[in-house]
Amino acid sequence: MQRILLTRPATAQRTMIDTWLDSYIMRAHPLLGRSGAVCPYVTAARRHGVIRVRAATDTPTGDLVPRDRQHTSLAQARTWLHAVLRTAVDDFEHHPWPPHARQLHCLVVLLQGLAPDHWGELDRVHAEVKADVMRRGLMISRFHPRCPATAVHNAFFAVNRSPAPLIVIRRMARDDHLFADDDQQLGAYQRHFPDSERWDTPSSCAAAHPQTL
């Protein structure tokens, strides 16, 4: 199994993520299709100080990965992404989170070894692991500069854009049936919220609520 390290991001990386959170994720957007911040969940988590930020790397330094050391083949990128997402979910579950604001705990992982040519592979790997993550009572989202995921209330707004590829993991909430894209994901959600609203078909769920934050 490939060894993945989740390290503290470099100062420039952390500044980039904090700026993205402050200037985009925690603010309203005219194309969002509703009032409020792009992600009110992250806004509350930031206020309570329960956002953990890490960078995924194959080296212990946590330094920026030069382009000639990035994962160059599609197969390499795919294997690496599966390992990173698996490691990140385990990290979330085993991290000694503070006892307060448990539902708001949030892990942000910068994918610093992922070359731009392979950002689309993040979309595919995310879709493959999402149901398994949901079965564990968690939600996982992916972001990158060309991410095609759209907002719930505006299917023409690509909301999951970020200055660099990253993933976000948090605990599942009651409204997360909005983000179930198929039978497996909806079934995983209903394991944790069996008394919640049921959709007639997963296709109607996905059509009415395209995947987003």
C-alpha positions as a printed NumPy array, in Angstrom:
array([[  0.   ,   0.   ,   0.   ],
       [  1.336,   3.411,  -0.951],
       [  2.459,   5.481,   2.028],
       [  0.805,   8.887,   2.15 ],
       [  1.816,  11.559,   4.627],
       [ -0.569,  14.297,   5.703],
       [  1.655,  17.141,   6.828],
       [  1.237,  20.723,   7.88 ],
       [  1.077,  22.793,   4.697],
       [  3.784,  25.303,   3.972],
       [  3.017,  28.874,   5.005],
       [  2.232,  29.931,   1.426],
       [ -0.092,  26.962,   0.977],
       [ -1.947,  27.649,   4.222],
       [ -2.306,  31.305,   3.278],
       [ -3.738,  30.294,  -0.106],
       [ -6.319,  28.005,   1.528],
       [ -7.264,  30.546,   4.194],
       [ -7.697,  33.231,   1.544],
       [ -9.924,  30.919,  -0.517],
       [-12.048,  30.104,   2.53 ],
       [-12.357,  33.75 ,   3.583],
       [-12.897,  35.313,   0.164],
       [-15.045,  32.638,  -1.49 ],
       [-16.328,  29.717,   0.589],
       [-17.465,  31.87 ,   3.517],
       [-19.056,  34.58 ,   1.375],
       [-22.247,  34.936,  -0.631],
       [-22.043,  34.606,  -4.409],
       [-24.463,  36.142,  -6.939],
       [-24.637,  32.904,  -8.966],
       [-25.27 ,  30.609,  -6.006],
       [-29.053,  30.76 ,  -6.357],
       [-29.7  ,  31.331,  -2.658],
       [-28.727,  33.716,   0.117],
       [-25.887,  33.085,   2.524],
       [-22.337,  31.85 ,   2.198],
       [-21.218,  29.362,  -0.429],
       [-20.814,  26.904,   2.451],
       [-22.399,  27.945,   5.766],
       [-21.038,  24.723,   7.276],
       [-17.422,  25.835,   6.792],
       [-18.289,  29.301,   8.061],
       [-19.506,  27.815,  11.346],
       [-16.549,  25.424,  11.548],
       [-14.112,  28.304,  11.076],
       [-15.838,  30.291,  13.794],
       [-15.468,  27.375,  16.226],
       [-11.857,  26.7  ,  15.234],
       [-12.437,  23.088,  14.151],
       [-10.999,  23.137,  10.618],
       [ -7.888,  20.972,  10.26 ],
       [ -5.73 ,  21.692,   7.196],
       [ -3.187,  19.23 ,   5.84 ],
       [ -1.192,  18.65 ,   2.656],
       [ -0.861,  15.215,   1.072],
       [  2.678,  14.324,   0.092],
       [  4.938,  11.321,  -0.417],
       [  7.814,  13.039,   1.386],
       [  8.106,  14.079,   5.042],
       [  9.023,  17.686,   4.271],
       [  5.641,  18.905,   3.09 ],
       [  7.385,  21.135,   0.538],
       [  5.82 ,  22.1  ,  -2.75 ],
       [  6.26 ,  19.296,  -5.272],
       [  8.22 ,  20.359,  -8.391],
       [  6.456,  19.609, -11.659],
       [  9.052,  17.004, -12.633],
       [  8.248,  15.07 ,  -9.431],
       [  4.49 ,  15.142,  -9.824],
       [  2.656,  11.928, -10.646],
       [  3.122,  11.859, -14.394],
       [  0.909,   9.01 , -15.597],
       [ -2.832,   8.624, -15.268],
       [ -2.356,   5.296, -13.492],
       [  0.063,   6.857, -11.004],
       [ -2.31 ,   9.73 , -10.325],
       [ -5.239,   7.381,  -9.868],
       [ -3.379,   5.105,  -7.455],
       [ -2.104,   8.1  ,  -5.504],
       [ -5.555,   9.68 ,  -5.263],
       [ -7.152,   6.498,  -3.951],
       [ -4.404,   6.272,  -1.328],
       [ -4.774,   9.929,  -0.341],
       [ -8.545,   9.777,   0.013],
       [ -8.329,   6.575,   2.054],
       [ -5.649,   8.111,   4.291],
       [ -7.637,  11.33 ,   4.725],
       [-10.798,   9.513,   5.809],
       [ -8.803,   7.459,   8.325],
       [ -7.126,  10.633,   9.58 ],
       [-10.496,  12.295,  10.098],
       [-11.841,   9.32 ,  12.051],
       [ -8.782,   8.922,  14.292],
       [ -7.794,  12.553,  14.857],
       [ -8.273,  13.724,  18.479],
       [-10.805,  16.422,  17.637],
       [-11.847,  18.842,  20.387],
       [-15.099,  17.738,  22.032],
       [-16.997,  20.917,  21.179],
       [-18.845,  21.51 ,  17.896],
       [-18.488,  17.845,  16.95 ],
       [-20.803,  18.11 ,  13.934],
       [-18.645,  20.903,  12.5  ],
       [-15.297,  19.086,  12.474],
       [-13.753,  19.569,   9.036],
       [-10.587,  18.288,   7.355],
       [ -9.134,  20.084,   4.32 ],
       [ -6.393,  18.232,   2.422],
       [ -4.324,  19.928,  -0.277],
       [ -3.38 ,  17.532,  -3.096],
       [ -0.047,  19.109,  -3.871],
       [  1.29 ,  16.226,  -5.968],
       [ -1.539,  16.268,  -8.51 ],
       [ -0.59 ,  17.715, -11.897],
       [ -3.163,  19.865, -13.772],
       [ -3.513,  17.203, -16.473],
       [ -4.94 ,  14.872, -13.82 ],
       [ -7.383,  17.165, -12.027],
       [-10.206,  15.405, -13.856],
       [ -9.101,  12.111, -12.327],
       [ -9.902,  13.606,  -8.926],
       [-13.533,  13.92 , -10.066],
       [-13.621,  10.259, -11.074],
       [-11.917,   8.875,  -7.967],
       [-14.122,  11.029,  -5.748],
       [-17.225,   9.558,  -7.387],
       [-15.886,   6.034,  -6.881],
       [-15.202,   6.39 ,  -3.147],
       [-18.072,   8.671,  -2.146],
       [-20.589,   5.932,  -1.279],
       [-18.062,   4.113,   0.911],
       [-17.236,   7.352,   2.724],
       [-20.931,   8.04 ,   3.268],
       [-21.406,   4.571,   4.759],
       [-18.944,   5.664,   7.428],
       [-21.145,   8.643,   8.269],
       [-18.941,  11.191,   6.516],
       [-19.156,  13.422,   3.461],
       [-16.304,  14.093,   1.066],
       [-16.114,  16.891,  -1.509],
       [-13.471,  17.657,  -4.103],
       [-12.339,  21.006,  -5.462],
       [ -9.945,  22.113,  -8.183],
       [ -9.621,  24.972, -10.687],
       [-11.661,  23.16 , -13.355],
       [-14.085,  21.19 , -11.181],
       [-17.419,  20.671, -13.019],
       [-19.608,  20.187,  -9.906],
       [-22.496,  22.656,  -9.877],
       [-24.523,  24.398,  -7.187],
       [-27.75 ,  22.872,  -5.869],
       [-29.789,  25.922,  -6.848],
       [-27.983,  26.818, -10.08 ],
       [-26.89 ,  24.017, -12.387],
       [-24.964,  26.554, -14.498],
       [-22.653,  27.642, -11.658],
       [-19.532,  25.501, -11.158],
       [-19.31 ,  26.063,  -7.429],
       [-16.506,  23.669,  -6.418],
       [-13.66 ,  25.738,  -7.814],
       [-10.476,  26.328,  -5.825],
       [ -7.001,  27.69 ,  -6.622],
       [ -5.464,  24.221,  -6.17 ],
       [ -6.815,  20.654,  -6.008],
       [ -8.036,  19.634,  -2.575],
       [-10.624,  17.565,  -0.737],
       [-12.813,  18.394,   2.244],
       [-14.182,  15.813,   4.692],
       [-16.833,  16.443,   7.337],
       [-19.489,  14.546,   9.242],
       [-22.723,  13.7  ,   7.476],
       [-25.683,  15.989,   8.174],
       [-29.41 ,  15.473,   7.734],
       [-29.601,  17.589,   4.569],
       [-26.928,  15.551,   2.798],
       [-29.524,  13.569,   0.873],
       [-29.258,  16.581,  -1.449],
       [-25.84 ,  15.342,  -2.529],
       [-26.659,  11.678,  -3.143],
       [-26.041,  10.95 ,  -6.826],
       [-27.08 ,   7.295,  -7.092],
       [-28.675,   4.341,  -5.305],
       [-25.533,   3.446,  -3.378],
       [-25.026,   6.95 ,  -2.05 ],
       [-28.679,   7.38 ,  -1.144],
       [-28.658,   4.015,   0.619],
       [-25.526,   5.009,   2.529],
       [-27.216,   8.221,   3.631],
       [-30.369,   6.397,   4.741],
       [-28.317,   4.079,   6.954],
       [-27.571,   7.104,   9.122],
       [-30.846,   8.999,   8.675],
       [-33.482,   6.291,   8.095],
       [-36.338,   8.576,   9.1  ],
       [-35.438,  11.311,   6.587],
       [-37.281,  12.098,   3.372],
       [-36.948,   9.374,   0.749],
       [-36.642,  10.16 ,  -2.914],
       [-38.681,   8.185,  -5.45 ],
       [-35.566,   7.457,  -7.496],
       [-31.905,   8.42 ,  -7.184],
       [-32.085,   9.98 , -10.647],
       [-34.723,  12.447,  -9.455],
       [-32.515,  13.285,  -6.496],
       [-29.467,  13.887,  -8.675],
       [-31.401,  15.929, -11.221],
       [-32.995,  18.171,  -8.628],
       [-29.826,  18.595,  -6.584],
       [-26.586,  18.369,  -8.572],
       [-23.563,  17.59 ,  -6.464],
       [-21.917,  20.527,  -4.755],
       [-20.568,  21.392,  -1.329]])
